[in-house]
């Protein structure tokens, strides 16, 4: 295989850590020290004149802070340098218009994390089928769940290796996110068929060939009942808290239990999305989706005092269903997974796809009888079928007609390209 057929790929992989109570305390201390280091850097930045805001002066300041404050000394030196580089990169992103200006990190609203910049310091080995072990600076040797083959040992070289990692804490505990760099072969062009996709709240994914992908509730019945009970308990305990009073330990513990159940639901949703998008990317050459403006779709219908909205409660339930399906995350997964398998993803204009008949191509008022049934009211057609499948076929037909969207000057424009192939059966 020639070097021209290889392409460098960088990605991340996240695994759960099995820390002892002492290890959890050490990781928590390092995360709080990293957050404090960020806040000290931000205070130093705002205090210094512009001509003295240099990387060298900031490095000298954090070195002095780690020597003067014992609490900051628990943070490894390389992790402190990573905080410094991340802070300067945040300002570069702000100056380039890619993000807002960095600000102070609050204790309760900030994700606890610690960076391990050097991958060689981890000394990763695989213990057996389910567990691996790694060295964490100032924490020790810890176990993590082995759910993916990592380039370690004899498999590691200059092109295939772990370049670093980050320790992240969420409601389910501490995790380690590896940064992996590999050299892979350029995928051959996919030879599969084209497919259009319609996403919805009741049926998450419907393909133009009639295939559907559905899922159960992310939480089981007992888990939903427990979540409801915890939310009611939190509301009751919150009533007894006076304005400005600190949250009690019992209320904080209830909040942590609620966050744990919601994190479990999100983890199951991510697992379903990854498996579904991988199946689609492997089976189809070209995947066509609608260019949806999801932020506008989930806006509240509450209205104003002068012009109050209608069906506010129903719209709120629909907004929660749309947000729960995470269509944008599904499209993002399909984008890079189709590229990895030699396929492509295209977006077409969304207006009219659910109201237009895929058989005759006309939009007749009243054809969308319900959320699931489409009956064409055109006297010369009269086609009937599943509404989501009809929309998916319209999405694919728009692509075959050459109507694809390309980004231009921060907005989407229609590109009328050469007709790909005639639509044989829409």
CSV table of C-alpha atoms in Angstrom, one decimal:
chain,number,residue,atom,x,y,z
A,1,UNK,CA,0.0,0.0,0.0
A,2,UNK,CA,1.5,3.3,-1.1
A,3,UNK,CA,1.8,6.3,1.3
A,4,UNK,CA,-0.7,8.3,-0.9
A,5,UNK,CA,-3.6,6.0,0.0
A,6,UNK,CA,-3.1,6.6,3.7
A,7,UNK,CA,-4.8,9.5,5.6
A,8,UNK,CA,-4.2,10.6,9.2
A,9,UNK,CA,-7.2,10.4,11.5
A,10,UNK,CA,-7.6,11.9,14.9
A,11,UNK,CA,-10.4,10.9,17.2
A,12,UNK,CA,-11.3,10.4,20.8
A,13,UNK,CA,-12.5,7.4,22.8
A,14,UNK,CA,-14.1,7.6,26.3
A,15,UNK,CA,-14.0,4.9,28.9
A,16,UNK,CA,-15.2,4.7,32.5
A,17,UNK,CA,-12.6,4.8,35.3
A,18,UNK,CA,-12.7,2.5,38.3
A,19,UNK,CA,-11.2,4.8,41.0
A,20,UNK,CA,-11.0,4.0,44.7
A,21,UNK,CA,-12.4,6.6,47.2
A,22,UNK,CA,-8.9,7.9,47.7
A,23,UNK,CA,-8.4,8.2,43.9
A,24,UNK,CA,-11.7,10.0,43.5
A,25,UNK,CA,-10.6,12.6,46.1
A,26,UNK,CA,-7.3,13.1,44.3
A,27,UNK,CA,-9.0,13.5,41.0
A,28,UNK,CA,-11.5,15.9,42.5
A,29,UNK,CA,-8.7,18.0,44.1
A,30,UNK,CA,-6.8,18.1,40.7
A,31,UNK,CA,-10.0,19.2,38.9
A,32,UNK,CA,-10.7,22.0,41.4
A,33,UNK,CA,-7.0,23.1,41.2
A,34,UNK,CA,-7.3,23.2,37.4
A,35,UNK,CA,-10.4,25.4,37.7
A,36,UNK,CA,-8.8,27.6,40.2
A,37,UNK,CA,-5.7,27.9,38.0
A,38,UNK,CA,-8.0,29.1,35.1
A,39,UNK,CA,-9.6,31.7,37.3
A,40,UNK,CA,-6.2,33.0,38.5
A,41,UNK,CA,-5.0,33.2,35.0
A,42,UNK,CA,-8.2,35.2,34.0
A,43,UNK,CA,-7.7,37.6,37.0
A,44,UNK,CA,-4.0,38.0,36.0
A,45,UNK,CA,-5.0,38.7,32.4
A,46,UNK,CA,-7.5,41.4,33.4
A,47,UNK,CA,-5.0,43.0,35.8
A,48,UNK,CA,-1.9,43.1,33.5
A,49,UNK,CA,-1.4,45.8,30.8
A,50,UNK,CA,-1.8,44.6,27.3
A,51,UNK,CA,2.0,44.7,26.6
A,52,UNK,CA,2.6,42.3,29.4
A,53,UNK,CA,0.0,39.7,28.5
A,54,UNK,CA,2.4,37.2,27.0
A,55,UNK,CA,2.7,33.5,27.2
A,56,UNK,CA,6.1,33.7,29.0
A,57,UNK,CA,4.8,36.1,31.7
A,58,UNK,CA,1.7,33.9,32.2
A,59,UNK,CA,3.9,30.8,32.6
A,60,UNK,CA,6.0,32.5,35.2
A,61,UNK,CA,2.9,33.6,37.1
A,62,UNK,CA,1.4,30.1,37.3
A,63,UNK,CA,4.8,28.7,38.3
A,64,UNK,CA,5.0,31.1,41.2
A,65,UNK,CA,1.3,30.4,42.1
A,66,UNK,CA,2.0,26.6,42.3
A,67,UNK,CA,4.9,27.3,44.6
A,68,UNK,CA,3.1,29.7,46.9
A,69,UNK,CA,-0.3,28.0,47.1
A,70,UNK,CA,-0.2,24.4,48.4
A,71,UNK,CA,-3.6,23.6,47.0
A,72,UNK,CA,-2.4,24.2,43.4
A,73,UNK,CA,0.6,21.9,43.9
A,74,UNK,CA,-1.7,18.9,43.7
A,75,UNK,CA,-2.1,19.7,40.0
A,76,UNK,CA,0.6,18.1,37.8
A,77,UNK,CA,2.9,20.5,36.1
A,78,UNK,CA,2.0,19.3,32.6
A,79,UNK,CA,-1.7,19.7,33.5
A,80,UNK,CA,-1.1,23.3,34.6
A,81,UNK,CA,0.7,24.0,31.3
A,82,UNK,CA,-2.4,22.5,29.5
A,83,UNK,CA,-4.6,25.0,31.4
A,84,UNK,CA,-2.4,27.8,30.2
A,85,UNK,CA,-2.4,26.7,26.6
A,86,UNK,CA,-6.2,26.2,26.7
A,87,UNK,CA,-6.7,29.7,28.1
A,88,UNK,CA,-4.6,31.4,25.4
A,89,UNK,CA,-6.4,29.3,22.7
A,90,UNK,CA,-9.7,30.5,24.1
A,91,UNK,CA,-8.7,34.1,23.5
A,92,UNK,CA,-7.5,33.3,20.0
A,93,UNK,CA,-10.9,31.7,19.3
A,94,UNK,CA,-12.5,34.9,20.6
A,95,UNK,CA,-10.4,37.2,18.4
A,96,UNK,CA,-11.1,35.1,15.4
A,97,UNK,CA,-14.8,35.3,16.0
A,98,UNK,CA,-15.3,31.5,16.7
A,99,UNK,CA,-16.3,31.9,20.4
A,100,UNK,CA,-17.1,34.3,23.1
A,101,UNK,CA,-14.5,35.8,25.5
A,102,UNK,CA,-13.4,33.4,28.3
A,103,UNK,CA,-14.8,34.1,31.7
A,104,UNK,CA,-14.5,32.8,35.3
A,105,UNK,CA,-15.4,29.2,35.9
A,106,UNK,CA,-17.9,28.6,38.7
A,107,UNK,CA,-17.6,25.7,41.0
A,108,UNK,CA,-21.1,24.2,40.4
A,109,UNK,CA,-21.6,25.0,36.7
A,110,UNK,CA,-18.2,23.9,35.4
A,111,UNK,CA,-17.4,20.4,34.1
A,112,UNK,CA,-14.6,19.0,36.3
A,113,UNK,CA,-11.7,17.9,34.1
A,114,UNK,CA,-7.9,17.4,34.2
A,115,UNK,CA,-5.7,17.2,31.1
A,116,UNK,CA,-2.9,14.6,30.6
A,117,UNK,CA,-1.0,16.1,27.6
A,118,UNK,CA,1.5,13.3,27.1
A,119,UNK,CA,0.2,10.0,26.0
A,120,UNK,CA,3.5,8.2,26.8
A,121,UNK,CA,3.0,8.9,30.5
A,122,UNK,CA,-0.1,6.8,30.7
A,123,UNK,CA,1.7,3.4,30.2
A,124,UNK,CA,-1.5,1.7,29.1
A,125,UNK,CA,-1.8,-2.1,29.2
A,126,UNK,CA,-4.7,-4.4,28.7
A,127,UNK,CA,-5.3,-6.6,31.7
A,128,UNK,CA,-8.0,-8.9,30.1
A,129,UNK,CA,-11.1,-8.7,27.9
A,130,UNK,CA,-13.0,-6.0,29.9
A,131,UNK,CA,-10.3,-4.0,31.7
A,132,UNK,CA,-7.2,-2.0,31.0
A,133,UNK,CA,-4.8,-0.1,33.3
A,134,UNK,CA,-3.2,3.3,33.0
A,135,UNK,CA,-0.9,5.6,35.1
A,136,UNK,CA,-2.5,8.9,36.0
A,137,UNK,CA,-0.1,11.6,37.3
A,138,UNK,CA,-0.3,12.0,41.1
A,139,UNK,CA,-3.2,9.6,41.2
A,140,UNK,CA,-1.5,6.3,40.5
A,141,UNK,CA,-2.3,3.2,38.5
A,142,UNK,CA,-6.0,2.8,37.9
A,143,UNK,CA,-8.3,0.5,35.9
A,144,UNK,CA,-10.6,1.6,33.1
A,145,UNK,CA,-13.2,-0.3,31.0
A,146,UNK,CA,-11.7,-1.7,27.8
A,147,UNK,CA,-14.4,-1.2,25.1
A,148,UNK,CA,-12.2,-0.5,22.1
A,149,UNK,CA,-8.9,-1.7,20.8
A,150,UNK,CA,-6.3,1.0,21.5
A,151,UNK,CA,-2.9,1.4,19.8
A,152,UNK,CA,-0.8,0.4,22.7
A,153,UNK,CA,2.2,-2.0,23.2
A,154,UNK,CA,3.5,-3.5,19.9
A,155,UNK,CA,0.6,-1.9,18.0
A,156,UNK,CA,1.8,1.6,18.9
A,157,UNK,CA,4.2,3.5,16.6
A,158,UNK,CA,4.8,7.1,15.3
A,159,UNK,CA,1.6,7.0,13.2
A,160,UNK,CA,-0.7,5.0,15.4
A,161,UNK,CA,-0.6,6.1,19.1
A,162,UNK,CA,-2.3,7.7,21.9
A,163,UNK,CA,-1.3,11.4,22.0
A,164,UNK,CA,-2.9,12.3,25.3
A,165,UNK,CA,-6.0,12.1,27.5
A,166,UNK,CA,-8.4,14.0,29.6
A,167,UNK,CA,-10.1,13.0,32.9
A,168,UNK,CA,-13.7,14.1,32.9
A,169,UNK,CA,-16.3,13.8,35.6
A,170,UNK,CA,-20.0,13.6,35.0
A,171,UNK,CA,-23.0,12.4,36.9
A,172,UNK,CA,-21.9,8.7,36.5
A,173,UNK,CA,-18.4,9.3,37.8
A,174,UNK,CA,-14.9,9.8,36.4
A,175,UNK,CA,-14.1,8.9,32.8
A,176,UNK,CA,-11.0,9.1,30.7
A,177,UNK,CA,-11.1,10.4,27.2
A,178,UNK,CA,-8.1,9.2,25.1
A,179,UNK,CA,-6.9,11.3,22.1
A,180,UNK,CA,-5.9,8.8,19.4
A,181,UNK,CA,-4.0,9.3,16.2
A,182,UNK,CA,-4.0,6.7,13.5
A,183,UNK,CA,-3.0,6.3,9.9
A,184,UNK,CA,-5.7,4.6,7.9
A,185,UNK,CA,-6.3,3.7,4.3
A,186,UNK,CA,-8.4,6.1,2.2
A,187,UNK,CA,-11.8,4.5,1.9
A,188,UNK,CA,-12.8,3.3,-1.6
A,189,UNK,CA,-16.0,4.9,-3.1
A,190,UNK,CA,-19.1,3.3,-1.6
A,191,UNK,CA,-21.0,1.2,-4.2
A,192,UNK,CA,-24.3,1.1,-2.3
A,193,UNK,CA,-27.6,2.8,-3.2
A,194,UNK,CA,-28.8,6.3,-2.3
A,195,UNK,CA,-31.2,6.9,0.5
A,196,UNK,CA,-33.3,9.8,1.8
A,197,UNK,CA,-33.9,10.3,5.6
A,198,UNK,CA,-36.8,11.9,7.3
A,199,UNK,CA,-36.5,12.5,11.1
A,200,UNK,CA,-39.4,12.8,13.4
A,201,UNK,CA,-40.5,12.8,17.0
A,202,UNK,CA,-42.7,9.7,17.0
A,203,UNK,CA,-40.6,7.7,14.5
A,204,UNK,CA,-37.0,8.9,14.9
A,205,UNK,CA,-35.6,7.8,11.5
A,206,UNK,CA,-37.5,6.8,8.4
A,207,UNK,CA,-35.7,5.9,5.1
A,208,UNK,CA,-37.0,6.4,1.6
A,209,UNK,CA,-37.1,2.7,1.1
A,210,UNK,CA,-39.7,2.3,3.9
A,211,UNK,CA,-37.2,1.1,6.6
A,212,UNK,CA,-37.6,2.7,10.0
A,213,UNK,CA,-35.4,2.9,13.1
A,214,UNK,CA,-37.2,3.2,16.4
A,215,UNK,CA,-36.3,2.9,20.1
A,216,UNK,CA,-37.9,2.4,23.4
A,217,UNK,CA,-37.9,4.9,26.2
A,218,UNK,CA,-34.4,5.7,27.4
A,219,UNK,CA,-35.4,4.9,31.0
A,220,UNK,CA,-37.4,1.8,32.1
A,221,UNK,CA,-40.7,2.1,33.9
A,222,UNK,CA,-39.2,1.8,37.4
A,223,UNK,CA,-36.5,4.3,36.5
A,224,UNK,CA,-39.1,6.8,35.3
A,225,UNK,CA,-41.1,6.4,38.4
A,226,UNK,CA,-38.0,6.9,40.5
A,227,UNK,CA,-37.0,10.0,38.5
A,228,UNK,CA,-40.5,11.5,39.0
A,229,UNK,CA,-40.3,10.8,42.7
A,230,UNK,CA,-36.9,12.5,43.0
A,231,UNK,CA,-38.1,15.5,41.1
A,232,UNK,CA,-41.1,15.9,43.4
A,233,UNK,CA,-38.9,15.5,46.4
A,234,UNK,CA,-36.5,18.1,45.1
A,235,UNK,CA,-39.4,20.5,44.5
A,236,UNK,CA,-40.7,20.0,48.1
A,237,UNK,CA,-37.3,20.5,49.7
A,238,UNK,CA,-36.6,23.5,47.6
A,239,UNK,CA,-39.8,25.2,49.0
A,240,UNK,CA,-38.2,25.2,52.5
A,241,UNK,CA,-35.1,27.0,51.3
A,242,UNK,CA,-35.1,30.7,52.0
A,243,UNK,CA,-33.9,33.2,49.4
A,244,UNK,CA,-30.1,33.4,49.4
A,245,UNK,CA,-29.7,30.4,51.6
A,246,UNK,CA,-27.2,27.7,50.5
A,247,UNK,CA,-28.6,24.4,49.1
A,248,UNK,CA,-28.8,21.8,51.8
A,249,UNK,CA,-26.9,18.5,51.6
A,250,UNK,CA,-30.1,16.5,51.2
A,251,UNK,CA,-31.3,18.7,48.3
A,252,UNK,CA,-27.9,18.5,46.7
A,253,UNK,CA,-27.9,14.7,47.1
A,254,UNK,CA,-31.3,14.6,45.4
A,255,UNK,CA,-30.0,16.7,42.6
A,256,UNK,CA,-27.1,14.3,42.1
A,257,UNK,CA,-29.5,11.3,41.9
A,258,UNK,CA,-31.6,13.1,39.3
A,259,UNK,CA,-28.5,14.0,37.3
A,260,UNK,CA,-27.4,10.3,37.4
A,261,UNK,CA,-30.6,9.0,36.0
A,262,UNK,CA,-30.6,11.7,33.2
A,263,UNK,CA,-27.0,10.9,32.4
A,264,UNK,CA,-27.9,7.2,32.1
A,265,UNK,CA,-30.7,8.1,29.7
A,266,UNK,CA,-28.3,10.2,27.6
A,267,UNK,CA,-25.7,7.4,27.5
A,268,UNK,CA,-28.3,5.0,26.2
A,269,UNK,CA,-29.4,7.6,23.6
A,270,UNK,CA,-25.8,8.0,22.4
A,271,UNK,CA,-25.4,4.3,22.1
A,272,UNK,CA,-28.5,3.9,20.0
A,273,UNK,CA,-27.5,6.8,17.7
A,274,UNK,CA,-24.0,5.5,17.2
A,275,UNK,CA,-25.3,2.0,16.3
A,276,UNK,CA,-28.0,3.3,14.0
A,277,UNK,CA,-25.8,5.8,12.1
A,278,UNK,CA,-23.1,3.2,11.7
A,279,UNK,CA,-25.6,0.8,10.1
A,280,UNK,CA,-26.8,3.5,7.7
A,281,UNK,CA,-23.3,4.6,6.7
A,282,UNK,CA,-22.3,1.0,6.0
A,283,UNK,CA,-25.3,0.3,3.8
A,284,UNK,CA,-25.7,3.4,1.7
A,285,UNK,CA,-23.5,5.4,-0.6
A,286,UNK,CA,-25.3,8.8,-0.5
A,287,UNK,CA,-27.3,9.8,2.5
A,288,UNK,CA,-29.7,12.8,2.0
A,289,UNK,CA,-31.2,14.7,4.9
A,290,UNK,CA,-33.2,17.9,5.4
A,291,UNK,CA,-31.5,21.1,6.3
A,292,UNK,CA,-33.4,21.8,9.5
A,293,UNK,CA,-33.1,24.9,11.6
A,294,UNK,CA,-33.7,23.1,14.9
A,295,UNK,CA,-33.2,26.1,17.1
A,296,UNK,CA,-36.2,27.7,15.4
A,297,UNK,CA,-38.3,24.5,15.6
A,298,UNK,CA,-38.0,24.3,19.4
A,299,UNK,CA,-38.8,27.9,20.2
A,300,UNK,CA,-41.5,28.4,22.9
A,301,UNK,CA,-45.0,29.3,21.8
A,302,UNK,CA,-45.7,31.3,25.0
A,303,UNK,CA,-45.9,34.6,23.2
A,304,UNK,CA,-46.2,37.9,25.0
A,305,UNK,CA,-48.8,39.5,27.4
A,306,UNK,CA,-50.3,41.5,24.5
A,307,UNK,CA,-50.3,38.5,22.1
A,308,UNK,CA,-50.3,35.3,24.1
A,309,UNK,CA,-49.6,32.0,22.3
A,310,UNK,CA,-51.9,29.1,21.8
A,311,UNK,CA,-51.4,25.4,22.6
A,312,UNK,CA,-48.4,26.3,24.7
A,313,UNK,CA,-48.4,23.1,26.7
A,314,UNK,CA,-48.6,21.0,23.5
A,315,UNK,CA,-45.8,22.9,21.9
A,316,UNK,CA,-43.7,22.5,25.0
A,317,UNK,CA,-44.1,18.7,24.8
A,318,UNK,CA,-43.2,18.7,21.2
A,319,UNK,CA,-40.1,20.8,21.9
A,320,UNK,CA,-39.0,18.3,24.5
A,321,UNK,CA,-39.5,15.4,22.1
A,322,UNK,CA,-37.5,17.1,19.4
A,323,UNK,CA,-34.7,18.0,21.8
A,324,UNK,CA,-34.7,14.5,23.1
A,325,UNK,CA,-34.1,13.0,19.7
A,326,UNK,CA,-31.0,15.2,19.1
A,327,UNK,CA,-31.4,15.4,15.3
A,328,UNK,CA,-28.3,17.6,14.9
A,329,UNK,CA,-26.2,15.0,16.7
A,330,UNK,CA,-27.5,12.4,14.3
A,331,UNK,CA,-26.6,14.4,11.3
A,332,UNK,CA,-23.1,15.1,12.7
A,333,UNK,CA,-22.5,11.4,13.2
A,334,UNK,CA,-23.8,10.6,9.7
A,335,UNK,CA,-21.4,13.2,8.2
A,336,UNK,CA,-18.2,11.7,9.5
A,337,UNK,CA,-19.3,8.1,9.4
A,338,UNK,CA,-20.4,8.2,5.7
A,339,UNK,CA,-17.0,9.8,4.9
A,340,UNK,CA,-15.2,7.0,6.7
A,341,UNK,CA,-17.0,4.4,4.6
A,342,UNK,CA,-16.5,6.2,1.3
A,343,UNK,CA,-20.0,7.7,1.1
A,344,UNK,CA,-21.3,11.3,1.3
A,345,UNK,CA,-24.0,13.2,3.1
A,346,UNK,CA,-26.0,15.9,1.5
A,347,UNK,CA,-28.7,18.3,2.7
A,348,UNK,CA,-31.7,19.6,0.8
A,349,UNK,CA,-34.2,22.3,1.5
A,350,UNK,CA,-36.7,21.3,4.1
A,351,UNK,CA,-39.9,23.3,3.2
A,352,UNK,CA,-42.6,21.2,1.6
A,353,UNK,CA,-41.1,17.8,1.9
A,354,UNK,CA,-43.8,16.5,4.3
A,355,UNK,CA,-46.7,18.1,2.3
A,356,UNK,CA,-45.7,17.2,-1.2
A,357,UNK,CA,-46.9,13.9,-2.8
A,358,UNK,CA,-44.0,11.7,-3.7
A,359,UNK,CA,-46.0,10.0,-6.5
A,360,UNK,CA,-47.3,13.0,-8.5
A,361,UNK,CA,-45.1,15.7,-7.1
A,362,UNK,CA,-47.9,18.1,-6.3
A,363,UNK,CA,-48.7,19.8,-3.0
A,364,UNK,CA,-52.5,19.6,-2.4
A,365,UNK,CA,-54.0,21.1,0.7
A,366,UNK,CA,-55.3,18.5,3.2
A,367,UNK,CA,-53.1,15.6,2.0
A,368,UNK,CA,-51.4,15.3,5.3
A,369,UNK,CA,-54.4,13.8,7.2
A,370,UNK,CA,-52.5,12.9,10.3
A,371,UNK,CA,-49.0,12.6,11.7
A,372,UNK,CA,-48.6,9.1,10.2
A,373,UNK,CA,-50.9,9.0,7.2
A,374,UNK,CA,-50.6,10.8,3.9
A,375,UNK,CA,-53.4,10.7,1.3
A,376,UNK,CA,-52.9,12.7,-1.9
A,377,UNK,CA,-56.0,14.9,-2.6
A,378,UNK,CA,-55.1,15.3,-6.2
A,379,UNK,CA,-58.0,13.8,-8.2
A,380,UNK,CA,-55.6,12.4,-10.8
A,381,UNK,CA,-53.4,10.7,-8.1
A,382,UNK,CA,-55.0,9.6,-4.9
A,383,UNK,CA,-51.8,7.9,-3.6
A,384,UNK,CA,-51.8,7.0,0.1
A,385,UNK,CA,-49.1,5.7,2.4
A,386,UNK,CA,-46.9,6.5,5.4
A,387,UNK,CA,-46.3,10.2,5.9
A,388,UNK,CA,-42.7,9.9,7.1
A,389,UNK,CA,-41.9,7.5,4.2
A,390,UNK,CA,-43.4,10.0,1.8
A,391,UNK,CA,-41.3,12.8,3.2
A,392,UNK,CA,-38.1,10.7,2.9
A,393,UNK,CA,-38.8,9.9,-0.7
A,394,UNK,CA,-39.3,13.7,-1.4
A,395,UNK,CA,-35.9,14.4,0.3
A,396,UNK,CA,-34.2,11.9,-2.0
A,397,UNK,CA,-36.0,13.2,-5.0
A,398,UNK,CA,-34.8,16.8,-4.3
A,399,UNK,CA,-31.2,15.5,-4.3
A,400,UNK,CA,-31.7,13.6,-7.6
A,401,UNK,CA,-33.1,16.7,-9.1
A,402,UNK,CA,-29.8,18.5,-8.3
A,403,UNK,CA,-31.2,20.7,-5.4
A,404,UNK,CA,-28.5,20.4,-2.7
A,405,UNK,CA,-27.4,23.0,-0.2
A,406,UNK,CA,-23.9,24.3,0.1
A,407,UNK,CA,-22.7,26.8,2.8
A,408,UNK,CA,-21.9,30.3,1.5
A,409,UNK,CA,-21.1,33.4,3.5
A,410,UNK,CA,-22.6,31.8,6.7
A,411,UNK,CA,-25.9,30.8,5.1
A,412,UNK,CA,-27.2,27.9,3.0
A,413,UNK,CA,-27.8,28.4,-0.7
A,414,UNK,CA,-29.3,26.1,-3.2
A,415,UNK,CA,-26.9,24.5,-5.7
A,416,UNK,CA,-28.5,23.2,-8.9
A,417,UNK,CA,-26.2,20.6,-10.1
A,418,UNK,CA,-26.3,18.1,-12.9
A,419,UNK,CA,-29.1,15.6,-12.5
A,420,UNK,CA,-27.6,12.6,-10.9
A,421,UNK,CA,-30.0,9.8,-12.1
A,422,UNK,CA,-33.6,9.6,-13.0
A,423,UNK,CA,-36.0,8.8,-10.1
A,424,UNK,CA,-37.2,5.4,-11.0
A,425,UNK,CA,-39.5,4.7,-8.0
A,426,UNK,CA,-40.1,7.6,-5.7
